[in-house]
Amino acid sequence: MGDTPRGSRGDQAVREQCNPQGREVRAVDVDNDANPDIRHVYEGGVERCAQYDMNFDGMIDVTRFFAEDGSTPIREEHDFDFDGRLDQISYLENGVVVRSELDTNFDNVIDTWLWCEGNLLSRSERDRRHGGRPDTWEEFENGVLHEARYDENNDGQPDRWEVFERGRLTQIRRDTDVDGQPDQTEDIPADAAGQAETPMTCDGSEAAAVDEPAAPPPPAPATTTTDTATSGGETPAQEGTGTTQPGDAGAQPFGGTQ
């Protein structure tokens, strides 16, 4: 597999540990064509990495690196378009992905950086213009987009903010005088905010959908009783007036746009 793409923030030393020269290599021929499709690289009897040719074209498409125990993965590299260059690098702790780097347009330059908490996406940076530096920053709560900041004028600082509730856009803020602080606010009507988002996971697994806010129950009927004394009468006159306000039907769905 090719060199680490430009823009990667990973440890190059980890990648270099998969050099097979001078090490024991155990090859596996999956399709029985006399060419190895999987190579396990060992040093001192401990597996350092494994290389996989997923489409049987003779080129490495996936490389997995292991910790000192020889079994816990600490890094994975992927070539999704089979051109011999890396498109995604994932970093793992205790066998769980904690961050990833992606080249989404296959130009050998990282343009998306992702961070994870547990199994869910927690924040991201993206280079939407492919200019060599991030111009979009996103914050997530439980895997659902909470805030997005955009550098629209390409000065390296955010000048537009989008605020989300349960993944639905609720407000847009803008910095029109370029002082680094929002000075214009636009509230987004509920019926124009789009649909809720599904939480984003870091390992590609499916997460539960965002719960809809529950509608509050209607208030209990209010009853007023008036006792009127009568001359010599023993039966009070009772007037019951019950007034029930209609309950809030619940917030309309929001929907975010990125």
Tab-separated table of C-alpha atoms in Angstrom:
chain	number	residue	atom	x	y	z
A	1	MET	CA	0.000	0.000	0.000
A	2	GLY	CA	1.197	3.526	-0.770
A	3	ASP	CA	2.659	6.118	1.557
A	4	THR	CA	0.612	7.886	4.205
A	5	PRO	CA	-1.407	10.675	2.516
A	6	ARG	CA	-0.634	14.328	3.174
A	7	GLY	CA	-2.590	15.800	6.090
A	8	SER	CA	-2.415	12.691	8.260
A	9	ARG	CA	-1.886	13.383	11.971
A	10	GLY	CA	-0.901	9.831	12.825
A	11	ASP	CA	2.325	8.293	14.074
A	12	GLN	CA	4.376	7.243	11.057
A	13	ALA	CA	6.434	4.911	13.250
A	14	VAL	CA	3.401	2.680	13.723
A	15	ARG	CA	3.104	2.257	9.988
A	16	GLU	CA	6.766	1.389	9.560
A	17	GLN	CA	6.411	-1.629	11.825
A	18	CYS	CA	4.835	-3.590	8.959
A	19	ASN	CA	8.025	-3.731	6.921
A	20	PRO	CA	8.368	-7.462	6.098
A	21	GLN	CA	12.107	-7.290	5.392
A	22	GLY	CA	14.060	-9.422	7.851
A	23	ARG	CA	10.887	-10.683	9.513
A	24	GLU	CA	8.873	-13.845	9.413
A	25	VAL	CA	5.976	-13.681	6.939
A	26	ARG	CA	3.176	-16.234	6.979
A	27	ALA	CA	1.219	-16.053	3.732
A	28	VAL	CA	-2.294	-17.307	2.971
A	29	ASP	CA	-3.595	-17.984	-0.551
A	30	VAL	CA	-7.355	-17.591	-0.272
A	31	ASP	CA	-8.339	-18.130	-3.921
A	32	ASN	CA	-5.750	-20.862	-4.653
A	33	ASP	CA	-4.085	-18.986	-7.522
A	34	ALA	CA	-0.573	-19.495	-6.117
A	35	ASN	CA	-0.393	-15.801	-5.097
A	36	PRO	CA	-0.671	-14.788	-1.414
A	37	ASP	CA	-3.758	-12.758	-0.523
A	38	ILE	CA	-3.024	-12.345	3.211
A	39	ARG	CA	0.372	-11.800	4.798
A	40	HIS	CA	0.944	-11.998	8.560
A	41	VAL	CA	4.214	-10.288	9.544
A	42	TYR	CA	5.895	-11.534	12.749
A	43	GLU	CA	8.828	-10.336	14.798
A	44	GLY	CA	10.137	-12.376	17.703
A	45	GLY	CA	7.158	-14.682	17.398
A	46	VAL	CA	4.677	-11.781	17.823
A	47	GLU	CA	2.448	-10.624	14.974
A	48	ARG	CA	3.169	-6.991	14.150
A	49	CYS	CA	0.700	-6.505	11.290
A	50	ALA	CA	-1.445	-8.229	8.694
A	51	GLN	CA	-1.871	-7.217	5.046
A	52	TYR	CA	-4.920	-8.111	2.947
A	53	ASP	CA	-5.554	-8.135	-0.811
A	54	MET	CA	-9.341	-7.868	-0.805
A	55	ASN	CA	-9.951	-7.962	-4.587
A	56	PHE	CA	-7.184	-10.447	-5.515
A	57	ASP	CA	-5.330	-8.040	-7.798
A	58	GLY	CA	-1.963	-8.555	-6.141
A	59	MET	CA	-2.040	-5.196	-4.288
A	60	ILE	CA	-2.523	-4.603	-0.562
A	61	ASP	CA	-5.885	-2.981	0.217
A	62	VAL	CA	-6.083	-3.265	4.026
A	63	THR	CA	-3.313	-3.268	6.627
A	64	ARG	CA	-3.951	-3.903	10.309
A	65	PHE	CA	-1.289	-3.116	12.936
A	66	PHE	CA	-1.149	-4.746	16.359
A	67	ALA	CA	-0.013	-3.709	19.832
A	68	GLU	CA	2.847	-5.393	21.688
A	69	ASP	CA	0.589	-8.322	22.558
A	70	GLY	CA	0.359	-9.216	18.869
A	71	SER	CA	-3.441	-9.364	18.852
A	72	THR	CA	-4.949	-5.984	19.838
A	73	PRO	CA	-5.329	-3.764	16.755
A	74	ILE	CA	-4.009	-0.211	17.133
A	75	ARG	CA	-4.285	1.084	13.553
A	76	GLU	CA	-5.990	0.138	10.281
A	77	GLU	CA	-5.320	1.444	6.778
A	78	HIS	CA	-7.762	1.095	3.872
A	79	ASP	CA	-7.529	1.593	0.118
A	80	PHE	CA	-11.183	1.684	-0.940
A	81	ASP	CA	-10.734	2.430	-4.651
A	82	PHE	CA	-7.902	-0.112	-5.163
A	83	ASP	CA	-5.455	2.412	-6.626
A	84	GLY	CA	-2.615	1.551	-4.249
A	85	ARG	CA	-3.070	4.714	-2.110
A	86	LEU	CA	-4.568	5.058	1.356
A	87	ASP	CA	-8.085	6.486	1.656
A	88	GLN	CA	-8.788	5.936	5.373
A	89	ILE	CA	-6.678	5.499	8.493
A	90	SER	CA	-8.332	4.456	11.764
A	91	TYR	CA	-6.670	4.628	15.168
A	92	LEU	CA	-7.732	2.271	17.934
A	93	GLU	CA	-7.328	2.061	21.697
A	94	ASN	CA	-8.076	-1.227	23.438
A	95	GLY	CA	-9.325	-2.487	20.097
A	96	VAL	CA	-11.891	0.337	19.701
A	97	VAL	CA	-11.742	3.106	17.071
A	98	VAL	CA	-11.048	6.487	18.719
A	99	ARG	CA	-10.390	8.576	15.607
A	100	SER	CA	-10.169	8.291	11.837
A	101	GLU	CA	-8.747	10.213	8.896
A	102	LEU	CA	-10.300	10.059	5.434
A	103	ASP	CA	-9.427	11.120	1.903
A	104	THR	CA	-12.953	11.404	0.548
A	105	ASN	CA	-12.083	12.524	-3.004
A	106	PHE	CA	-9.154	10.114	-3.498
A	107	ASP	CA	-6.518	12.791	-4.188
A	108	ASN	CA	-4.043	11.375	-1.633
A	109	VAL	CA	-4.733	14.251	0.809
A	110	ILE	CA	-6.668	13.808	4.065
A	111	ASP	CA	-9.745	16.072	4.096
A	112	THR	CA	-11.818	14.682	6.999
A	113	TRP	CA	-10.789	14.015	10.604
A	114	LEU	CA	-13.153	12.230	13.016
A	115	TRP	CA	-13.028	11.681	16.791
A	116	CYS	CA	-15.079	9.150	18.732
A	117	GLU	CA	-16.377	8.571	22.238
A	118	GLY	CA	-17.362	4.993	22.847
A	119	ASN	CA	-18.931	3.874	19.615
A	120	LEU	CA	-20.331	7.276	18.637
A	121	LEU	CA	-18.927	10.220	16.722
A	122	SER	CA	-18.050	13.134	19.041
A	123	ARG	CA	-16.486	15.760	16.733
A	124	SER	CA	-15.098	16.241	13.264
A	125	GLU	CA	-13.045	18.584	11.124
A	126	ARG	CA	-13.496	18.769	7.371
A	127	ASP	CA	-11.726	20.465	4.486
A	128	ARG	CA	-14.738	20.946	2.199
A	129	ARG	CA	-12.868	23.078	-0.338
A	130	HIS	CA	-9.865	20.735	-0.398
A	131	GLY	CA	-7.609	23.682	0.246
A	132	GLY	CA	-5.281	21.879	2.640
A	133	ARG	CA	-6.815	22.930	5.983
A	134	PRO	CA	-10.119	22.441	7.836
A	135	ASP	CA	-12.932	24.883	7.048
A	136	THR	CA	-15.742	23.057	8.892
A	137	TRP	CA	-15.869	21.987	12.529
A	138	GLU	CA	-18.703	19.853	13.932
A	139	GLU	CA	-19.647	18.869	17.478
A	140	PHE	CA	-21.855	15.882	18.243
A	141	GLU	CA	-23.855	14.803	21.294
A	142	ASN	CA	-24.447	11.055	21.547
A	143	GLY	CA	-23.498	10.754	17.885
A	144	VAL	CA	-25.980	13.421	16.710
A	145	LEU	CA	-24.917	16.787	15.291
A	146	HIS	CA	-25.201	19.576	17.887
A	147	GLU	CA	-23.212	22.473	16.370
A	148	ALA	CA	-21.430	23.148	13.098
A	149	ARG	CA	-19.002	26.025	12.438
A	150	TYR	CA	-18.031	27.099	8.929
A	151	ASP	CA	-15.226	29.245	7.540
A	152	GLU	CA	-17.023	30.821	4.595
A	153	ASN	CA	-14.457	33.529	3.764
A	154	ASN	CA	-11.472	31.171	3.962
A	155	ASP	CA	-9.579	33.099	6.650
A	156	GLY	CA	-9.141	30.095	8.928
A	157	GLN	CA	-11.813	31.199	11.434
A	158	PRO	CA	-15.511	30.300	11.623
A	159	ASP	CA	-17.935	32.991	10.501
A	160	ARG	CA	-21.153	30.960	10.378
A	161	TRP	CA	-22.578	28.752	13.080
A	162	GLU	CA	-25.463	26.266	12.883
A	163	VAL	CA	-27.128	25.033	16.068
A	164	PHE	CA	-29.047	21.771	16.187
A	165	GLU	CA	-31.459	20.124	18.597
A	166	ARG	CA	-31.674	16.341	18.348
A	167	GLY	CA	-29.938	16.680	14.979
A	168	ARG	CA	-32.428	19.224	13.615
A	169	LEU	CA	-31.357	22.724	12.652
A	170	THR	CA	-32.804	25.350	15.013
A	171	GLN	CA	-30.636	28.454	14.562
A	172	ILE	CA	-28.060	30.030	12.252
A	173	ARG	CA	-25.600	32.659	13.532
A	174	ARG	CA	-23.346	34.797	11.354
A	175	ASP	CA	-20.327	37.016	11.907
A	176	THR	CA	-20.941	39.805	9.402
A	177	ASP	CA	-18.271	42.219	10.649
A	178	VAL	CA	-15.532	39.568	10.774
A	179	ASP	CA	-14.598	40.107	14.424
A	180	GLY	CA	-14.788	36.432	15.315
A	181	GLN	CA	-18.136	36.709	17.121
A	182	PRO	CA	-21.662	36.153	15.769
A	183	ASP	CA	-23.645	39.370	15.418
A	184	GLN	CA	-26.637	38.106	13.438
A	185	THR	CA	-29.039	35.361	14.489
A	186	GLU	CA	-31.709	33.582	12.467
A	187	ASP	CA	-34.133	31.196	14.150
A	188	ILE	CA	-35.283	28.332	11.955
A	189	PRO	CA	-39.031	27.531	12.004
A	190	ALA	CA	-39.786	24.001	13.103
A	191	ASP	CA	-41.551	23.150	9.854
A	192	ALA	CA	-38.494	24.181	7.805
A	193	ALA	CA	-35.833	22.500	9.882
A	194	GLY	CA	-35.802	19.097	8.198
A	195	GLN	CA	-35.711	15.602	9.623
A	196	ALA	CA	-34.004	14.125	12.660
A	197	GLU	CA	-30.660	12.424	12.181
A	198	THR	CA	-29.605	8.929	13.126
A	199	PRO	CA	-26.610	8.859	15.504
A	200	MET	CA	-23.329	8.347	13.673
A	201	THR	CA	-21.099	5.498	14.779
A	202	CYS	CA	-17.351	5.136	14.336
A	203	ASP	CA	-17.289	1.474	13.372
A	204	GLY	CA	-20.077	1.500	10.806
A	205	SER	CA	-22.577	-0.236	13.057
A	206	GLU	CA	-26.207	0.875	13.211
A	207	ALA	CA	-27.250	3.116	16.086
A	208	ALA	CA	-30.701	3.720	17.498
A	209	ALA	CA	-32.671	6.628	16.064
A	210	VAL	CA	-33.048	9.867	17.998
A	211	ASP	CA	-36.053	9.758	20.324
A	212	GLU	CA	-38.838	12.190	19.588
A	213	PRO	CA	-39.637	14.559	22.465
A	214	ALA	CA	-42.691	13.329	24.313
A	215	ALA	CA	-45.797	15.514	24.214
A	216	PRO	CA	-46.658	16.865	27.672
A	217	PRO	CA	-49.899	15.501	29.144
A	218	PRO	CA	-52.902	17.851	29.186
A	219	PRO	CA	-53.622	19.524	32.534
A	220	ALA	CA	-56.270	17.976	34.757
A	221	PRO	CA	-59.704	19.630	34.613
A	222	ALA	CA	-60.104	22.442	37.158
A	223	THR	CA	-63.281	22.215	39.234
A	224	THR	CA	-64.700	25.101	41.330
A	225	THR	CA	-67.357	24.418	43.993
A	226	THR	CA	-69.400	27.194	45.577
A	227	ASP	CA	-71.447	26.547	48.735
A	228	THR	CA	-74.472	28.772	49.263
A	229	ALA	CA	-76.261	28.730	52.638
A	230	THR	CA	-80.043	28.665	52.561
A	231	SER	CA	-82.477	29.758	55.251
A	232	GLY	CA	-83.337	26.566	56.968
A	233	GLY	CA	-82.216	24.503	54.001
A	234	GLU	CA	-79.764	21.673	54.463
A	235	THR	CA	-78.802	21.148	50.830
A	236	PRO	CA	-76.033	23.393	49.563
A	237	ALA	CA	-76.217	24.622	46.008
A	238	GLN	CA	-73.147	23.297	44.102
A	239	GLU	CA	-71.934	24.711	40.828
A	240	GLY	CA	-69.161	22.702	39.155
A	241	THR	CA	-67.284	24.411	36.351
A	242	GLY	CA	-64.631	22.325	34.671
A	243	THR	CA	-62.326	23.938	32.115
A	244	THR	CA	-59.719	21.835	30.339
A	245	GLN	CA	-57.002	23.469	28.227
A	246	PRO	CA	-55.895	21.467	25.213
A	247	GLY	CA	-52.478	19.886	25.775
A	248	ASP	CA	-49.455	20.848	23.717
A	249	ALA	CA	-49.315	18.444	20.825
A	250	GLY	CA	-45.518	18.376	20.987
A	251	ALA	CA	-42.857	20.151	18.996
A	252	GLN	CA	-42.916	19.754	15.251
A	253	PRO	CA	-39.986	17.807	13.772
A	254	PHE	CA	-36.813	19.758	13.180
A	255	GLY	CA	-34.389	18.895	10.436
A	256	GLY	CA	-30.782	20.006	10.077
A	257	THR	CA	-28.938	20.962	6.959
A	258	GLN	CA	-25.192	20.830	6.788
